[in-house]
Short mmCIF file of C-alpha atoms and ligand atoms in Angstrom, two decimals:
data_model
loop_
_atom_site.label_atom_id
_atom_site.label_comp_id
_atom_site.label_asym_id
_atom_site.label_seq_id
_atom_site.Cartn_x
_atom_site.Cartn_y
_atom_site.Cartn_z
CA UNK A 436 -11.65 6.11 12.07
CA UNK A 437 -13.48 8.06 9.32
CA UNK A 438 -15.35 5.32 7.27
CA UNK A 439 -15.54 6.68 3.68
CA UNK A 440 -17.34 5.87 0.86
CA UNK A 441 -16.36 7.20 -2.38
CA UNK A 442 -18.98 7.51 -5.76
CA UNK A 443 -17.74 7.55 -9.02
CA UNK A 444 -19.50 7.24 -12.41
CA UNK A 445 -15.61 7.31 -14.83
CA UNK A 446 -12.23 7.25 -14.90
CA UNK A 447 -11.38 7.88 -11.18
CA UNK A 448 -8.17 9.84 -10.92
CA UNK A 449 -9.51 11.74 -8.23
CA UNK A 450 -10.27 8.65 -6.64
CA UNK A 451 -6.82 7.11 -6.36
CA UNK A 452 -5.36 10.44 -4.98
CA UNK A 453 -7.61 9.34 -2.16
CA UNK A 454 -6.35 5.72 -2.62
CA UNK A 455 -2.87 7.11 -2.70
CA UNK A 456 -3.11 9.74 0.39
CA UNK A 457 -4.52 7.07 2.70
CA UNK A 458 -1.56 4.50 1.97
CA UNK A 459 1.45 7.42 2.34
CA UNK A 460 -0.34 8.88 5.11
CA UNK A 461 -1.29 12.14 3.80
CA UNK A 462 -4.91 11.11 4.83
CA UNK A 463 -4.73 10.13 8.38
CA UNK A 464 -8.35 8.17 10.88
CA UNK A 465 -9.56 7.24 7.46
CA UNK A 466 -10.55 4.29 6.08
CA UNK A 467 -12.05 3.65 2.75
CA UNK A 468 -14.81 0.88 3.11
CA UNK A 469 -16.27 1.04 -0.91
CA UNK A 470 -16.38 2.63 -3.91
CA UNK A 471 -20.04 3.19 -5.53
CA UNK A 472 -20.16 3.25 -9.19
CA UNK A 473 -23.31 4.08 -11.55
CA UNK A 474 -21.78 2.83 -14.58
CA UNK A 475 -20.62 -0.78 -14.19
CA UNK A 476 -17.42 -0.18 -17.05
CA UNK A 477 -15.64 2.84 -14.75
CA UNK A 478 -12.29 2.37 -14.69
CA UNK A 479 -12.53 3.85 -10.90
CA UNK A 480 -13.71 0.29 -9.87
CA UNK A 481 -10.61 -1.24 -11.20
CA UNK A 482 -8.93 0.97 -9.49
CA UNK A 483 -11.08 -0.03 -5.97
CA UNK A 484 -10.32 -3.42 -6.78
CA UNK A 485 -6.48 -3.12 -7.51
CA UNK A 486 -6.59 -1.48 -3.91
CA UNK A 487 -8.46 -3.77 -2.26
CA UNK A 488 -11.79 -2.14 -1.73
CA UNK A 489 -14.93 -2.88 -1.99
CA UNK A 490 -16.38 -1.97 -4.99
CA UNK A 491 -20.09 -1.75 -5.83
CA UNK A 492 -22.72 -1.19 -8.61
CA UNK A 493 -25.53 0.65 -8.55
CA UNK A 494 -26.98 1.59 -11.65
CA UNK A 495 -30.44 3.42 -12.58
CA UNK A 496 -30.51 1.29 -15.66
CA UNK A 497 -31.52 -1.92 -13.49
CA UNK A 498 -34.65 -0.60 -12.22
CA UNK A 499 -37.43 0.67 -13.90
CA UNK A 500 -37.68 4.14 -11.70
CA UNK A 501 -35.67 6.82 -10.52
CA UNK A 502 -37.52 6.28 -6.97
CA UNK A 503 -36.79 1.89 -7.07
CA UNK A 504 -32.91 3.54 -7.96
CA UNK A 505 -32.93 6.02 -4.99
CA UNK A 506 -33.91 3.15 -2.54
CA UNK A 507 -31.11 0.64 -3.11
CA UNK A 508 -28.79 3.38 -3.34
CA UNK A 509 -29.72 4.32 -0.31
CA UNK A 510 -29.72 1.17 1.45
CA UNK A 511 -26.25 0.50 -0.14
CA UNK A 512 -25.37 3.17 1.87
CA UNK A 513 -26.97 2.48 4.58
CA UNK A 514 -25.49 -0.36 5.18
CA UNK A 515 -22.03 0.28 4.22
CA UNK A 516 -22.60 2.75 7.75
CA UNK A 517 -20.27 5.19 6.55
CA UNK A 518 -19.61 9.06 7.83
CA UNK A 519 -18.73 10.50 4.93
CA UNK A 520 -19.59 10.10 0.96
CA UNK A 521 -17.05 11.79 -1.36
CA UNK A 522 -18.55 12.66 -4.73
CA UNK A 523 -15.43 12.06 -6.85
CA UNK A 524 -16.62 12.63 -10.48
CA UNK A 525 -19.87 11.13 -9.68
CA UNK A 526 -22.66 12.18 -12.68
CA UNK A 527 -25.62 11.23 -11.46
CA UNK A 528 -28.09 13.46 -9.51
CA UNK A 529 -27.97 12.83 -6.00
CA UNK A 530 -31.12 11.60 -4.09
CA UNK A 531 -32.83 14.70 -1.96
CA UNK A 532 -33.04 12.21 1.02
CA UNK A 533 -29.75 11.17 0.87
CA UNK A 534 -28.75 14.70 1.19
CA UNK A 535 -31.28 15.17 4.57
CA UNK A 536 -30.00 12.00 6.15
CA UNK A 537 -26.37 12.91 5.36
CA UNK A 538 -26.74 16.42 5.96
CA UNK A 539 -22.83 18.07 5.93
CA UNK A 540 -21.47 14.18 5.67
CA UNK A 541 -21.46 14.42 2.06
CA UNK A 542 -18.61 16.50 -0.50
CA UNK A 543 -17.95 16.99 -3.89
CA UNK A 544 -15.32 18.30 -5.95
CA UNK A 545 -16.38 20.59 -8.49
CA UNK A 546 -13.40 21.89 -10.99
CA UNK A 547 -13.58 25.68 -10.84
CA UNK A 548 -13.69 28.69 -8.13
CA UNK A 549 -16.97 28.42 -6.97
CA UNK A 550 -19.34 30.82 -7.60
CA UNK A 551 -17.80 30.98 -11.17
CA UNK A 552 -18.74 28.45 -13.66
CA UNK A 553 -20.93 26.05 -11.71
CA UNK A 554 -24.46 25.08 -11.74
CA UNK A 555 -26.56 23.30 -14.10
CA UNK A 556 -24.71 22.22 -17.08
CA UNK A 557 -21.16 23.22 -15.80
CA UNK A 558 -19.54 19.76 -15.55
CA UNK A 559 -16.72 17.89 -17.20
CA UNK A 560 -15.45 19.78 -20.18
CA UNK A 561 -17.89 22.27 -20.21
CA UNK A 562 -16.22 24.09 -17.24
CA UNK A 563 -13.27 24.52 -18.84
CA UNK A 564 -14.66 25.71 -22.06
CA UNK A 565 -16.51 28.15 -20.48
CA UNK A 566 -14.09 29.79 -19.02
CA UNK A 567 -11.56 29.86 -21.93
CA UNK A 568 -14.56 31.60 -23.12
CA UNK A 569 -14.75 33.96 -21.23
CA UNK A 570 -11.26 34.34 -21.27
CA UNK A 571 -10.63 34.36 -17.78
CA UNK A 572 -6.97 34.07 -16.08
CA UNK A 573 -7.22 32.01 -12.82
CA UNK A 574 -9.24 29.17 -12.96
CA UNK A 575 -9.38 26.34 -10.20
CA UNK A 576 -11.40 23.60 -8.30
CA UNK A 577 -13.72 23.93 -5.12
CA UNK A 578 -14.74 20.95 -2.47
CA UNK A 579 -17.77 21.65 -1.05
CA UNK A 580 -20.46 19.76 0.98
CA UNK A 581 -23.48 18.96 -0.71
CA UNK A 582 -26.96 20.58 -0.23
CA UNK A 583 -29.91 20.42 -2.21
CA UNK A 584 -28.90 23.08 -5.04
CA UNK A 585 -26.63 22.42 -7.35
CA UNK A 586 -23.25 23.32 -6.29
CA UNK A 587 -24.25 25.91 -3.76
CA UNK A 588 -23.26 23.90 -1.21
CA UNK A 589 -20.89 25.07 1.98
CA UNK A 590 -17.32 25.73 0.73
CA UNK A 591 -14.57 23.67 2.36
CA UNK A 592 -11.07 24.24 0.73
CA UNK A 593 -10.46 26.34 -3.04
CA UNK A 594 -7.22 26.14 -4.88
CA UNK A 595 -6.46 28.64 -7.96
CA UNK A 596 -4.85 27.46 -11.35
CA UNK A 597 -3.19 30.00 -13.82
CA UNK A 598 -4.85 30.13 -17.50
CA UNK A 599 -1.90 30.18 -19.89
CA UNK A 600 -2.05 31.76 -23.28
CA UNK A 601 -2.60 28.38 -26.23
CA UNK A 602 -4.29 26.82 -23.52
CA UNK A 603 -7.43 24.40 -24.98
CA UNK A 604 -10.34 22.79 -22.45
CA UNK A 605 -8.41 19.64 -22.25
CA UNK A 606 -5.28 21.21 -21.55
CA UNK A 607 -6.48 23.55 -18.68
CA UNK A 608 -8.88 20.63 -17.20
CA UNK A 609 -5.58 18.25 -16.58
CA UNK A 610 -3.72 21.15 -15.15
CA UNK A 611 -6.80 22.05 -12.63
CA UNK A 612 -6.60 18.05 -11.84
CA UNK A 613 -3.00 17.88 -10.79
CA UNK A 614 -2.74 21.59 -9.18
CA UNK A 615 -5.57 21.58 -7.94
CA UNK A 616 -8.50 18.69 -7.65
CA UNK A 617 -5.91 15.87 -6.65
CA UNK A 618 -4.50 17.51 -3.77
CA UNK A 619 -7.73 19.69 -2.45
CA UNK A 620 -9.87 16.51 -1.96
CA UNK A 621 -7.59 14.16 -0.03
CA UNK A 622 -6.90 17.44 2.16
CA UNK A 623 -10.63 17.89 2.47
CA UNK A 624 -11.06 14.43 3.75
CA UNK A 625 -7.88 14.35 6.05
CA UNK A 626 -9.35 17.06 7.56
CA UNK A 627 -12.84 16.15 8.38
CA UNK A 628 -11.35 12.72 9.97
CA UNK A 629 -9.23 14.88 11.86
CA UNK A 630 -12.81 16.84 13.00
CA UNK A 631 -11.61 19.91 11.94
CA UNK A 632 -14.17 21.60 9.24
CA UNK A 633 -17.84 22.56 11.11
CA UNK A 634 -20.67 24.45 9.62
CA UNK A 635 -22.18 27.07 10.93
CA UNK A 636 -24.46 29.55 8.84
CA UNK A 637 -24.02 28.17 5.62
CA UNK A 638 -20.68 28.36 5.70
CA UNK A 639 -17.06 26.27 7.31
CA UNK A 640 -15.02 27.01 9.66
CA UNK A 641 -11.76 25.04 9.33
CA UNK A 642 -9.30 24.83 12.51
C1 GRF B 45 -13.09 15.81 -12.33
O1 GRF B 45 -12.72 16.87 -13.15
C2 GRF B 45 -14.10 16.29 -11.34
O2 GRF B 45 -13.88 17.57 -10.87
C3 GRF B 45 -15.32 16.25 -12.18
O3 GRF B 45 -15.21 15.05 -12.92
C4 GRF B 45 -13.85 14.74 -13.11
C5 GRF B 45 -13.62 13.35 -12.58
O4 GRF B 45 -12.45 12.79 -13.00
N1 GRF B 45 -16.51 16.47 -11.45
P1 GRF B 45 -11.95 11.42 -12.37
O5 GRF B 45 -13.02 10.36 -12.64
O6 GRF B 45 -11.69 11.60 -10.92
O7 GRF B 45 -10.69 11.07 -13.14
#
């Protein structure tokens, strides 16, 4: 069994796709052991608790440094002894160790076809506007592992989304949720339980 632990800073659709794809099956060797949160009023952690999962709170505003934050997070971690931590719409920058000691254990879902519109400031929103302003056709979402850049990581599974004419950023971003983010992450999960994604080079191999 895959023990996952999913971090989440708002509203958490992403996370009860997973929710949803472990109880119908869709996600098989998995099991969710907690939900993290970094803002204690995400709905996500409703959502944990409605499912019956642990649901925890770690938040940089209790401690006076980013290094006192890093540590418990960590340690939460730690001792939640999990194999893989799914960024799902998690804001908050990631702890450099956390990424050695989890090396290829941890993914994100970032909502458009990586290399395009990702990096520094493309998150949320401002993905979507972007690329309306650019005007571009296909748009999509990307889950990737996580390295030490900021979404440069190894690609695991992309999924491409039409641009339709009158579309505006909130429009396209739900469309790139249901077509695209809701169904590429529990199929990213399902199959690294399954051990079928490895890394070599910088980049996956999926069997
Ligand atoms: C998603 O668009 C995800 O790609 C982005 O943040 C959003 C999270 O939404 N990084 P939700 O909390 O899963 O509803």
């Amino acid at each position: 069994m895959l023990r996952v632990a999913v971090m989440v800073s708002g509203g958490g659709t992403n996370l009860q796709a997973i929710i949803d794809a472990v109880k119908d099956g869709t996600i098989t060797n998995t099991e969710l052991v907690a939900v993290i949160s970094n803002n204690k009023g995400a709905y996500a952690l409703e959502r944990a608790k409605n499912a019956g999962i642990k649901d925890v709170v770690v938040s940089p505003k209790d401690y006076d440094t980013r290094d006192e934050f890093h540590k418990v997070l960590i340690d939460t971690i730690d001792k939640l002894d999990v194999d893989l931590i799914v960024l799902a719409g998690y804001l908050v920058v990631i702890p450099p160790e956390l990424i050695d000691k989890y090396e290829n254990r941890i993914i994100n879902i970032h909502p458009s076809l990586i290399p395009s519109f990702c990096g520094t400031g493309f998150y949320g929103l401002k993905v979507h506007e972007a690329a309306l302003a650019r005007g571009v056709k296909v748009v999509g979402a990307t889950v990737h592992f996580v390295d030490k850049g900021t979404d440069t990581g190894p690609i695991i599974l992309q999924k491409a989304v039409s641009v339709e004419q009158g579309d505006t950023p909130e429009i396209l971003q739900r469309r790139v949720m249901e077509q695209a983010e809701w169904k590429l992450l529990p199929e990213a999960i399902n199959l690294i339980a399954n051990d079928k994604v490895s890394v070599v080079d910088g980049k996956t191999i999926i069997r």
